[in-house]
Every structure is written in structure tokens, then in C-alpha cells.
Short mmCIF file of C-alpha atoms and ligand atoms in Angstrom, two decimals:
data_model
loop_
_atom_site.label_atom_id
_atom_site.label_comp_id
_atom_site.label_asym_id
_atom_site.label_seq_id
_atom_site.Cartn_x
_atom_site.Cartn_y
_atom_site.Cartn_z
CA UNK O 1 3.96 4.16 -50.81
CA UNK O 2 1.79 7.25 -50.20
CA UNK O 3 2.63 9.85 -47.60
CA UNK O 4 -0.29 8.89 -45.33
CA UNK O 5 0.67 5.22 -45.31
CA UNK O 6 4.26 6.07 -44.62
CA UNK O 7 3.26 8.32 -41.73
CA UNK O 8 1.06 5.63 -40.22
CA UNK O 9 3.91 3.12 -40.50
CA UNK O 10 6.10 5.66 -38.74
CA UNK O 11 3.67 5.95 -35.83
CA UNK O 12 3.35 2.18 -35.51
CA UNK O 13 7.12 1.93 -35.36
CA UNK O 14 7.26 4.65 -32.74
CA UNK O 15 4.75 2.77 -30.58
CA UNK O 16 6.70 -0.48 -31.03
CA UNK O 17 9.90 1.31 -30.14
CA UNK O 18 8.38 2.81 -27.00
CA UNK O 19 6.93 -0.57 -26.03
CA UNK O 20 10.19 -2.41 -26.47
CA UNK O 21 11.96 0.10 -24.26
CA UNK O 22 9.33 0.20 -21.51
CA UNK O 23 8.21 -3.45 -21.39
CA UNK O 24 10.68 -6.28 -21.15
CA UNK O 25 9.71 -9.18 -23.43
CA UNK O 26 7.52 -11.70 -21.60
CA UNK O 27 9.53 -14.73 -20.64
CA UNK O 28 7.51 -17.97 -20.92
CA UNK O 29 9.43 -19.43 -17.96
CA UNK O 30 8.43 -16.61 -15.59
CA UNK O 31 5.17 -15.99 -13.79
CA UNK O 32 3.43 -19.12 -15.12
CA UNK O 33 1.28 -21.97 -13.84
CA UNK O 34 1.94 -25.54 -14.84
CA UNK O 35 -0.69 -27.52 -16.71
CA UNK O 36 -1.60 -30.02 -13.99
CA UNK O 37 -4.66 -31.17 -12.09
CA UNK O 38 -5.79 -28.14 -10.08
CA UNK O 39 -3.68 -25.20 -11.27
CA UNK O 40 -5.22 -22.01 -12.62
CA UNK O 41 -4.29 -21.27 -16.24
CA UNK O 42 -2.60 -18.01 -15.21
CA UNK O 43 -1.31 -16.65 -11.91
CA UNK O 44 -3.12 -13.78 -10.23
CA UNK O 45 -4.15 -12.35 -6.85
CA UNK O 46 -6.08 -14.67 -4.51
CA UNK O 47 -7.05 -12.72 -1.42
CA UNK O 48 -8.59 -15.67 0.44
CA UNK O 49 -5.78 -18.22 0.41
CA UNK O 50 -5.93 -20.43 3.48
CA UNK O 51 -3.41 -20.94 6.30
CA UNK O 52 0.05 -21.97 5.20
CA UNK O 53 -0.71 -21.08 1.56
CA UNK O 54 -1.45 -17.41 2.44
CA UNK O 55 2.09 -16.19 1.55
CA UNK O 56 1.16 -16.63 -2.13
CA UNK O 57 -2.01 -14.52 -2.00
CA UNK O 58 -0.61 -11.58 -4.01
CA UNK O 59 0.08 -13.83 -6.97
CA UNK O 60 -0.91 -17.49 -7.03
CA UNK O 61 -1.60 -20.47 -9.27
CA UNK O 62 -3.99 -21.98 -6.70
CA UNK O 63 -7.56 -21.05 -5.88
CA UNK O 64 -8.81 -20.47 -2.33
CA UNK O 65 -10.51 -23.86 -2.50
CA UNK O 66 -7.26 -25.63 -3.42
CA UNK O 67 -5.43 -23.83 -0.59
CA UNK O 68 -8.01 -25.04 1.95
CA UNK O 69 -7.93 -28.55 0.61
CA UNK O 70 -4.12 -28.58 0.90
CA UNK O 71 -4.58 -28.54 4.68
CA UNK O 72 -6.99 -31.47 4.85
CA UNK O 73 -6.25 -35.15 5.34
CA UNK O 74 -7.51 -37.19 2.44
CA UNK O 75 -8.39 -34.02 0.54
CA UNK O 76 -10.19 -34.18 -2.76
CA UNK O 77 -6.98 -32.88 -4.42
CA UNK O 78 -5.24 -36.25 -4.58
CA UNK O 79 -7.07 -38.45 -2.06
CA UNK O 80 -3.64 -38.82 -0.53
CA UNK O 81 -3.40 -40.44 2.87
CA UNK O 82 -0.54 -39.01 4.95
CA UNK O 83 -1.36 -41.44 7.74
CA UNK O 84 -0.52 -44.62 5.86
CA UNK O 85 1.71 -45.90 8.70
CA UNK O 86 -0.15 -44.44 11.65
CA UNK O 87 -0.91 -40.80 12.33
CA UNK O 88 1.64 -38.38 10.91
CA UNK O 89 2.65 -35.94 13.68
CA UNK O 90 1.56 -32.31 13.06
CA UNK O 91 5.13 -30.97 13.12
CA UNK O 92 5.91 -33.29 10.22
CA UNK O 93 2.64 -32.81 8.39
CA UNK O 94 3.06 -29.04 8.22
CA UNK O 95 5.99 -29.59 5.84
CA UNK O 96 3.85 -31.69 3.54
CA UNK O 97 1.18 -28.99 3.62
CA UNK O 98 3.80 -26.37 2.76
CA UNK O 99 5.11 -28.59 -0.03
CA UNK O 100 1.55 -28.82 -1.39
CA UNK O 101 1.13 -25.02 -1.14
CA UNK O 102 4.38 -24.44 -3.05
CA UNK O 103 3.44 -26.97 -5.70
CA UNK O 104 -0.13 -25.73 -6.16
CA UNK O 105 0.32 -21.98 -5.63
CA UNK O 106 3.79 -20.94 -6.78
CA UNK O 107 3.97 -19.00 -10.07
CA UNK O 108 7.80 -19.22 -9.88
CA UNK O 109 8.44 -22.84 -10.87
CA UNK O 110 8.52 -22.18 -14.63
CA UNK O 111 12.20 -23.02 -15.17
CA UNK O 112 11.55 -26.55 -13.82
CA UNK O 113 8.28 -27.40 -15.56
CA UNK O 114 8.64 -30.63 -17.49
CA UNK O 115 6.35 -32.95 -19.44
CA UNK O 116 4.67 -35.55 -17.24
CA UNK O 117 3.98 -39.04 -18.50
CA UNK O 118 0.84 -39.55 -16.46
CA UNK O 119 -2.88 -39.61 -17.05
CA UNK O 120 -3.81 -36.95 -14.51
CA UNK O 121 -1.50 -34.09 -15.47
CA UNK O 122 0.33 -32.87 -18.55
CA UNK O 123 3.14 -31.14 -16.71
CA UNK O 124 5.17 -31.69 -13.55
CA UNK O 125 8.18 -30.09 -11.88
CA UNK O 126 11.65 -31.61 -12.07
CA UNK O 127 14.79 -30.73 -10.05
CA UNK O 128 13.51 -27.59 -8.32
CA UNK O 129 16.55 -26.47 -6.27
CA UNK O 130 15.16 -26.43 -2.74
CA UNK O 131 16.89 -24.32 -0.07
CA UNK O 132 19.02 -26.31 2.35
CA UNK O 133 17.06 -25.19 5.42
CA UNK O 134 13.69 -26.12 3.92
CA UNK O 135 14.89 -29.62 3.16
CA UNK O 136 16.75 -30.17 6.44
CA UNK O 137 13.91 -28.92 8.65
CA UNK O 138 11.46 -31.11 6.74
CA UNK O 139 13.65 -34.17 7.38
CA UNK O 140 14.34 -33.20 11.01
CA UNK O 141 10.63 -32.73 11.82
CA UNK O 142 9.62 -36.01 10.16
CA UNK O 143 12.43 -38.16 11.58
CA UNK O 144 10.14 -39.78 14.15
CA UNK O 145 7.44 -40.75 11.69
CA UNK O 146 7.31 -44.06 9.85
CA UNK O 147 6.58 -44.89 6.23
CA UNK O 148 6.59 -47.92 3.95
CA UNK O 149 7.75 -46.23 0.75
CA UNK O 150 10.56 -44.11 -0.61
CA UNK O 151 8.73 -42.81 -3.71
CA UNK O 152 5.31 -41.50 -2.70
CA UNK O 153 4.29 -40.80 -6.30
CA UNK O 154 4.14 -44.39 -7.44
CA UNK O 155 3.48 -47.95 -6.40
CA UNK O 156 0.73 -47.56 -3.78
CA UNK O 157 -2.18 -49.88 -3.36
CA UNK O 158 -5.11 -47.69 -4.48
CA UNK O 159 -7.71 -50.49 -4.29
CA UNK O 160 -9.73 -48.69 -1.62
CA UNK O 161 -9.61 -45.29 -3.37
CA UNK O 162 -6.82 -44.00 -1.19
CA UNK O 163 -3.18 -44.96 -1.00
CA UNK O 164 -2.24 -47.82 1.28
CA UNK O 165 1.08 -49.55 1.73
CA UNK O 166 1.59 -52.14 -1.02
CA UNK O 167 1.66 -55.83 -0.11
CA UNK O 168 4.96 -56.92 1.27
CA UNK O 169 6.14 -53.43 2.26
CA UNK O 170 6.78 -52.66 5.90
CA UNK O 171 6.37 -49.47 7.89
CA UNK O 172 9.90 -48.43 8.84
CA UNK O 173 11.38 -45.35 10.54
CA UNK O 174 11.73 -42.34 8.25
CA UNK O 175 15.47 -42.32 8.89
CA UNK O 176 15.77 -45.84 7.48
CA UNK O 177 13.76 -45.06 4.37
CA UNK O 178 15.38 -41.63 3.96
CA UNK O 179 18.85 -41.73 5.57
CA UNK O 180 19.55 -38.05 4.78
CA UNK O 181 17.60 -34.85 4.03
CA UNK O 182 18.74 -35.16 0.41
CA UNK O 183 17.15 -38.62 0.16
CA UNK O 184 13.86 -37.29 1.45
CA UNK O 185 13.62 -34.18 -0.73
CA UNK O 186 14.74 -35.83 -3.94
CA UNK O 187 13.24 -39.29 -3.76
CA UNK O 188 9.83 -38.71 -2.20
CA UNK O 189 8.32 -37.01 -5.28
CA UNK O 190 10.44 -38.62 -8.05
CA UNK O 191 13.04 -35.82 -8.23
CA UNK O 192 10.60 -32.92 -8.24
CA UNK O 193 13.11 -31.31 -5.88
CA UNK O 194 16.86 -31.17 -5.93
CA UNK O 195 18.74 -30.86 -2.65
CA UNK O 196 21.09 -27.86 -2.62
CA UNK O 197 23.52 -26.30 -0.15
CA UNK O 198 22.18 -22.83 -1.06
CA UNK O 199 20.67 -20.92 1.84
CA UNK O 200 17.34 -19.15 2.16
CA UNK O 201 17.66 -15.57 0.91
CA UNK O 202 20.58 -16.40 -1.41
CA UNK O 203 18.47 -15.91 -4.54
CA UNK O 204 19.75 -19.27 -5.77
CA UNK O 205 17.24 -21.69 -4.24
CA UNK O 206 13.46 -22.00 -4.00
CA UNK O 207 11.96 -21.42 -0.56
CA UNK O 208 9.02 -23.50 0.55
CA UNK O 209 8.66 -21.30 3.63
CA UNK O 210 8.90 -17.51 3.45
CA UNK O 211 7.63 -14.36 5.12
CA UNK O 212 5.44 -12.53 2.58
CA UNK O 213 6.13 -9.18 4.29
CA UNK O 214 9.38 -9.04 2.32
CA UNK O 215 7.72 -10.17 -0.90
CA UNK O 216 8.09 -13.57 -2.54
CA UNK O 217 11.81 -14.48 -2.58
CA UNK O 218 11.27 -17.03 -5.35
CA UNK O 219 10.60 -14.37 -8.00
CA UNK O 220 14.29 -13.51 -8.38
CA UNK O 221 15.28 -17.17 -8.11
CA UNK O 222 13.08 -18.07 -11.10
CA UNK O 223 14.48 -15.09 -13.01
CA UNK O 224 18.04 -16.20 -12.35
CA UNK O 225 17.45 -19.80 -13.43
CA UNK O 226 15.34 -18.78 -16.45
CA UNK O 227 18.25 -16.68 -17.65
CA UNK O 228 20.69 -19.48 -16.94
CA UNK O 229 18.49 -21.94 -18.82
CA UNK O 230 18.24 -19.66 -21.87
CA UNK O 231 21.98 -19.29 -22.02
CA UNK O 232 22.41 -23.06 -21.80
CA UNK O 233 19.16 -24.98 -22.25
CA UNK O 234 20.77 -28.42 -22.24
CA UNK O 235 22.91 -28.28 -19.13
CA UNK O 236 21.31 -25.94 -16.64
CA UNK O 237 22.78 -27.90 -13.73
CA UNK O 238 26.42 -27.10 -14.22
CA UNK O 239 26.63 -23.94 -16.30
CA UNK O 240 28.64 -21.07 -14.94
CA UNK O 241 26.66 -17.80 -14.78
CA UNK O 242 29.33 -16.02 -16.90
CA UNK O 243 28.38 -17.85 -20.08
CA UNK O 244 25.07 -16.00 -20.65
CA UNK O 245 24.42 -12.94 -22.83
CA UNK O 246 23.00 -14.12 -26.14
CA UNK O 247 19.45 -13.89 -24.77
CA UNK O 248 19.50 -10.08 -24.93
CA UNK O 249 20.50 -9.94 -28.61
CA UNK O 250 17.07 -10.26 -30.23
CA UNK O 251 15.24 -7.33 -28.56
CA UNK O 252 18.23 -5.12 -29.31
CA UNK O 253 18.17 -6.12 -32.95
CA UNK O 254 14.47 -5.18 -33.22
CA UNK O 255 15.19 -1.89 -31.49
CA UNK O 256 17.98 -1.12 -33.92
CA UNK O 257 15.83 -2.02 -36.93
CA UNK O 258 13.01 0.21 -35.66
CA UNK O 259 15.43 3.08 -35.19
CA UNK O 260 16.87 2.69 -38.68
CA UNK O 261 13.42 2.55 -40.28
CA UNK O 262 12.26 5.53 -38.24
CA UNK O 263 15.30 7.55 -39.22
CA UNK O 264 14.71 6.67 -42.87
CA UNK O 265 11.05 7.76 -42.59
CA UNK O 266 11.91 11.01 -40.88
CA UNK O 267 14.72 11.63 -43.30
CA UNK O 268 12.50 11.55 -46.38
CA UNK O 269 9.72 13.80 -45.04
CA UNK O 270 11.42 16.00 -42.48
CA UNK O 271 10.85 15.97 -38.71
CA UNK O 272 7.62 17.95 -38.99
CA UNK O 273 5.66 15.41 -41.00
CA UNK O 274 5.33 12.69 -38.36
C1 NAG B 1 -13.55 -27.42 -2.96
O1 NAG B 1 -14.24 -27.80 -4.14
C2 NAG B 1 -14.63 -29.16 -4.20
C3 NAG B 1 -15.17 -29.46 -5.57
O2 NAG B 1 -16.04 -28.48 -6.03
C4 NAG B 1 -15.62 -29.44 -3.07
O3 NAG B 1 -16.00 -30.78 -3.09
C5 NAG B 1 -14.95 -29.10 -1.73
O4 NAG B 1 -15.86 -29.25 -0.68
C6 NAG B 1 -14.40 -27.66 -1.75
N1 NAG B 1 -13.60 -27.49 -0.52
C7 NAG B 1 -13.66 -26.41 0.25
C8 NAG B 1 -12.78 -26.42 1.43
O5 NAG B 1 -14.41 -25.48 0.03
#
């Protein structure tokens, strides 16, 4: 190897070394958008997000159009009819709007993205640990509404282009269809959410509702669960946090290799030649 080539290799290594110190490796579970019907390919700022979706405007997977549509009955997003058993009261509907905003806009659901076996989206979310308050308030505010189905993803009569109660199903009080908050949050969207006893602000559960003045609390939650998932991909549910650690090994190995190669390069030509 000639001196010039060696020197160039040395500079490349130096740049790599600097980069690996300054920039943490990009984690594919963090700051991502799922591959579904209306999501952007990458998250980014969206200054014009509408109404209840506005908390995500600094970094979102939804467009302004999607955020507006999330507030409409029978929106073009899913043609979904909230009023399938009479008019859904506004205090209940606002939770469904917020649920839509989280689903469409959040860039922090990466650890729970899963393959979807459906024609209209490639990916879905599964077992997102929802904060206790978000789930309980949702249930509390919808208690007085009625519905004919437990799983709102599947089994509707779509003959008219919008969802109607299937033949033979009856409109029943929410509390009969969903006896507890856990039933509501887990069953309504085929286990997209998991009920937890973690509180808002704990850093251990995803918040549907948050005050953006303090930043998006779900960023650290995604980070925590991404790390937990890496340390135990198969059984994220019941792993203790103490069992992690292996995830950091690879960047350190590269760093060490770069250092050794650099030292070797410097050693053969002297410090001045770089
Ligand atoms: C959003 O875009 C769709 C499709 O282009 C359009 O039909 C709809 O009117 C738009 N909605 C809003 C609120 O701008």
C-alpha cells in the first residue's frame, strides 16, 4: 500500500471514529412511520396539524390533511361510521379522534409495529402499552354510548360503503360489550393496545393525550421498549430491565477496531504524516 493510500484510509477511519462517537447508531424501531394506508414514509415537522392532532406537529407521521380528516365523521380515511348505534356523544368521540391522531401521527410506535394480514395496509400496531389514565378516561367517557360490536376492526356490514351493524347483532350499552377499561382498549382494535397500570409520565406507557409544551412523552417510552426488545426480542412482555446490555457491544467493537487501525497507521508513519 502506498503512503497516499494509507493516509487517505487513515482520514476515513478518523471520520468514522468521530461519527461513531458523535452520532448514536440509528435504531430502526425509533422515530419511524408504519407502512399503512395514510402514513408518511418518514416522520417530520407538520406545522398545520389540526385540532387534537396538533401535539404531534413538531414530528409527525400524518399530513395536515389526515389530521383534519381524523376529526370528521365518515372521513375519507376509513369511511368509518362512529354513529352506528345512534349518535356518539362528543365526550366519547374525542377519545376516538385522539386514538386516530396517535395511530396516524405518532412516530413513537416503532417497537409495536407488526405485519398486518390485510389488503389495505402492510403493517399494524400490536400491544402498544397504553397509560392507565388514557384507557380509563376513554371507557368512562364512552360508558353511556351503545354499540353492537366488540371488535371494531372486523365483521361489519360494509354493503353500503360504510360500516353498519351486522345482521343479528344488537346495539347494547358500552358497559355490556366492554365490562372494563381493559376490555375496551384491548378488544376494540384487535389488541392494538395493551392495558397497563403504568401512569402518564412514568416513561413506561404510551400517552394518547399529552401537553406538547413539555415535549412528546412517548419518545422516551419508545426508547425504553426498543432497548428492552433488543435485549429480548422474543419475550418483550415479561423481561426484566436488568437483562439488557448486549445491544451496545457492536458499536464499541467498531470503535475499538478503528482505534487499533488508526494507531497502527500512525505508528508506521509518525504522528506528523496524517
Ligand atoms: C384530504 O384529501 C382528500 C384526498 O385528496 C380530499 O378528498 C379531502 O377533501 C381532503 N380533506 C381536507 C380536510 O382537506
